[in-house]
């Protein structure tokens, strides 16, 4: 577990636990919405993937959470896992071991307090420790105003764009961070 202090608050970062998944539900529903409509399938799929990641079966995904105090409810979540095949062409070399960034959401109550930076830095560290050379991701255009500048601040300018990844006609940026 890693601790860090922001203003008067003490935060900790550790692995996602089963009981965190339902506690994260309001944050997932808040951000996985369009025009006031929750994207139920996305929320369900994300929670399912989180559940699988902490199950006993072999899996590649790792999720971590930030909490306002050790053992408290999660204030944000991020993870990494096997790279979607659509991102293979964006690797720096054909044999570079790469993973993808998963589910980067901070509760609206905690945005802008440095938790995103702490979580993504820990994701980079864990992926590097797992033997990965780089991490590659994109972001749904619905997050253009809420996340794209954060990603550029954390990884540098995008290295390309990808068409039709999130929905037919979508155009989104691709970031790659060498680990
Ligand atoms: C994107 C997100 C994970 C970032 O987490 P956060 O805790 O708000 O970000 P931090 O406070 O750690 O910010 C880190 C740095 O990025 C910058 N930054 C963060 N969000 C930014 C934004 N929207 N525009 C410009 N800069 C931003 C901060 O100014 C800060 O800069 P600094 O290191 O120079 O101080 C979080 O804001 C979030 O959950 N957004 C809504 C959901 C979303 O869009 N998720 C992405 C899905 S792909």
Coordinates of N, CA and C and ligand atoms in Angstrom, one line a residue, residues 31 78 104-106 110-118 138-140 143 145-147 149-151 153-154, ligand 1:
X31 N -19.8 8.7 -14.9 CA -19.0 9.0 -16.1 C -19.4 8.3 -17.3
X78 N -8.2 2.8 -11.5 CA -7.5 2.7 -12.8 C -6.9 1.3 -12.9
X104 N -10.2 4.6 -16.3 CA -9.6 5.7 -15.5 C -10.7 6.6 -15.0
X105 N -11.2 6.4 -13.8 CA -12.3 7.3 -13.3 C -12.0 7.7 -11.8
X106 N -12.1 9.0 -11.6 CA -12.1 9.5 -10.3 C -13.5 10.0 -9.9
X110 N -13.7 14.0 -6.0 CA -12.3 14.0 -5.7 C -11.5 14.4 -6.9
X111 N -12.1 14.8 -8.0 CA -11.3 15.2 -9.2 C -10.4 16.4 -8.9
X112 N -9.3 16.5 -9.6 CA -8.5 17.7 -9.5 C -7.7 17.8 -8.2
X113 N -7.6 16.7 -7.5 CA -6.8 16.7 -6.2 C -5.5 15.9 -6.3
X114 N -5.2 15.5 -7.5 CA -3.9 14.8 -7.7 C -4.1 13.3 -7.7
X115 N -5.3 12.8 -7.4 CA -5.5 11.3 -7.4 C -5.2 10.6 -8.7
X116 N -5.7 11.3 -9.8 CA -5.4 10.7 -11.1 C -4.0 10.5 -11.4
X117 N -3.2 11.5 -11.1 CA -1.7 11.5 -11.3 C -1.1 10.3 -10.5
X118 N -1.5 10.2 -9.2 CA -1.0 9.2 -8.4 C -1.3 7.8 -8.9
X138 N -6.4 4.7 -25.7 CA -7.2 5.8 -26.3 C -8.3 6.2 -25.4
X139 N -9.1 7.1 -25.7 CA -10.2 7.6 -24.8 C -11.4 8.0 -25.6
X140 N -12.5 7.5 -25.2 CA -13.8 7.8 -25.9 C -13.9 9.4 -26.1
X143 N -14.9 11.9 -23.4 CA -14.0 12.4 -22.4 C -13.0 13.4 -22.9
X145 N -13.1 16.6 -23.0 CA -12.8 17.7 -22.1 C -12.4 17.3 -20.7
X146 N -12.7 16.1 -20.3 CA -12.5 15.7 -18.9 C -11.2 14.9 -18.7
X147 N -10.6 14.4 -19.8 CA -9.4 13.5 -19.6 C -8.3 13.7 -20.6
X149 N -6.6 16.2 -21.8 CA -5.4 17.0 -21.4 C -4.6 16.4 -20.3
X150 N -5.4 15.7 -19.5 CA -4.7 14.9 -18.4 C -3.8 13.9 -19.0
X151 N -4.2 13.1 -20.0 CA -3.4 12.1 -20.6 C -2.2 12.7 -21.3
X153 N -0.7 15.4 -20.4 CA 0.1 15.9 -19.3 C 0.9 14.7 -18.7
X154 N 0.3 13.5 -18.7 CA 0.9 12.3 -18.1 C 1.8 11.5 -19.0
Ligands
LIG1 C1 -9.1 12.2 -16.0 C2 -9.0 12.0 -14.5 C3 -8.8 10.5 -14.2 C4 -7.8 12.7 -13.9 O1 -7.7 12.6 -12.5 P1 -7.6 13.9 -11.6 O2 -7.4 13.4 -10.2 O3 -8.8 14.8 -11.8 O4 -6.3 14.6 -12.1 P2 -5.1 15.2 -11.3 O5 -5.6 16.1 -10.2 O6 -4.3 14.1 -10.8 O7 -4.3 16.0 -12.4 C5 -3.0 15.7 -12.8 C6 -2.5 16.8 -13.7 O8 -3.3 16.8 -14.9 C7 -4.0 18.0 -15.1 N1 -5.3 17.8 -15.5 C8 -6.2 16.9 -15.0 N2 -7.4 17.0 -15.7 C9 -7.3 18.0 -16.6 C10 -8.1 18.6 -17.5 N3 -9.4 18.1 -17.7 N4 -7.7 19.6 -18.3 C11 -6.4 20.0 -18.1 N5 -5.5 19.5 -17.3 C12 -6.0 18.5 -16.5 C13 -4.0 18.7 -13.8 O9 -4.0 20.1 -13.9 C14 -2.7 18.2 -13.1 O10 -1.6 19.0 -13.6 P3 -0.3 19.2 -12.6 O11 0.4 17.8 -12.4 O12 0.6 20.1 -13.4 O13 -0.8 19.8 -11.3 C15 -10.2 12.5 -13.7 O14 -10.3 13.9 -13.8 C16 -11.5 11.9 -14.2 O15 -12.0 10.9 -13.6 N6 -12.2 12.5 -15.2 C17 -13.5 12.2 -15.6 C18 -13.7 10.8 -16.2 C19 -12.8 10.7 -17.4 O16 -12.8 11.5 -18.3 N7 -12.1 9.5 -17.4 C20 -11.2 9.1 -18.5 C21 -11.9 8.0 -19.2 S1 -10.9 7.5 -20.6

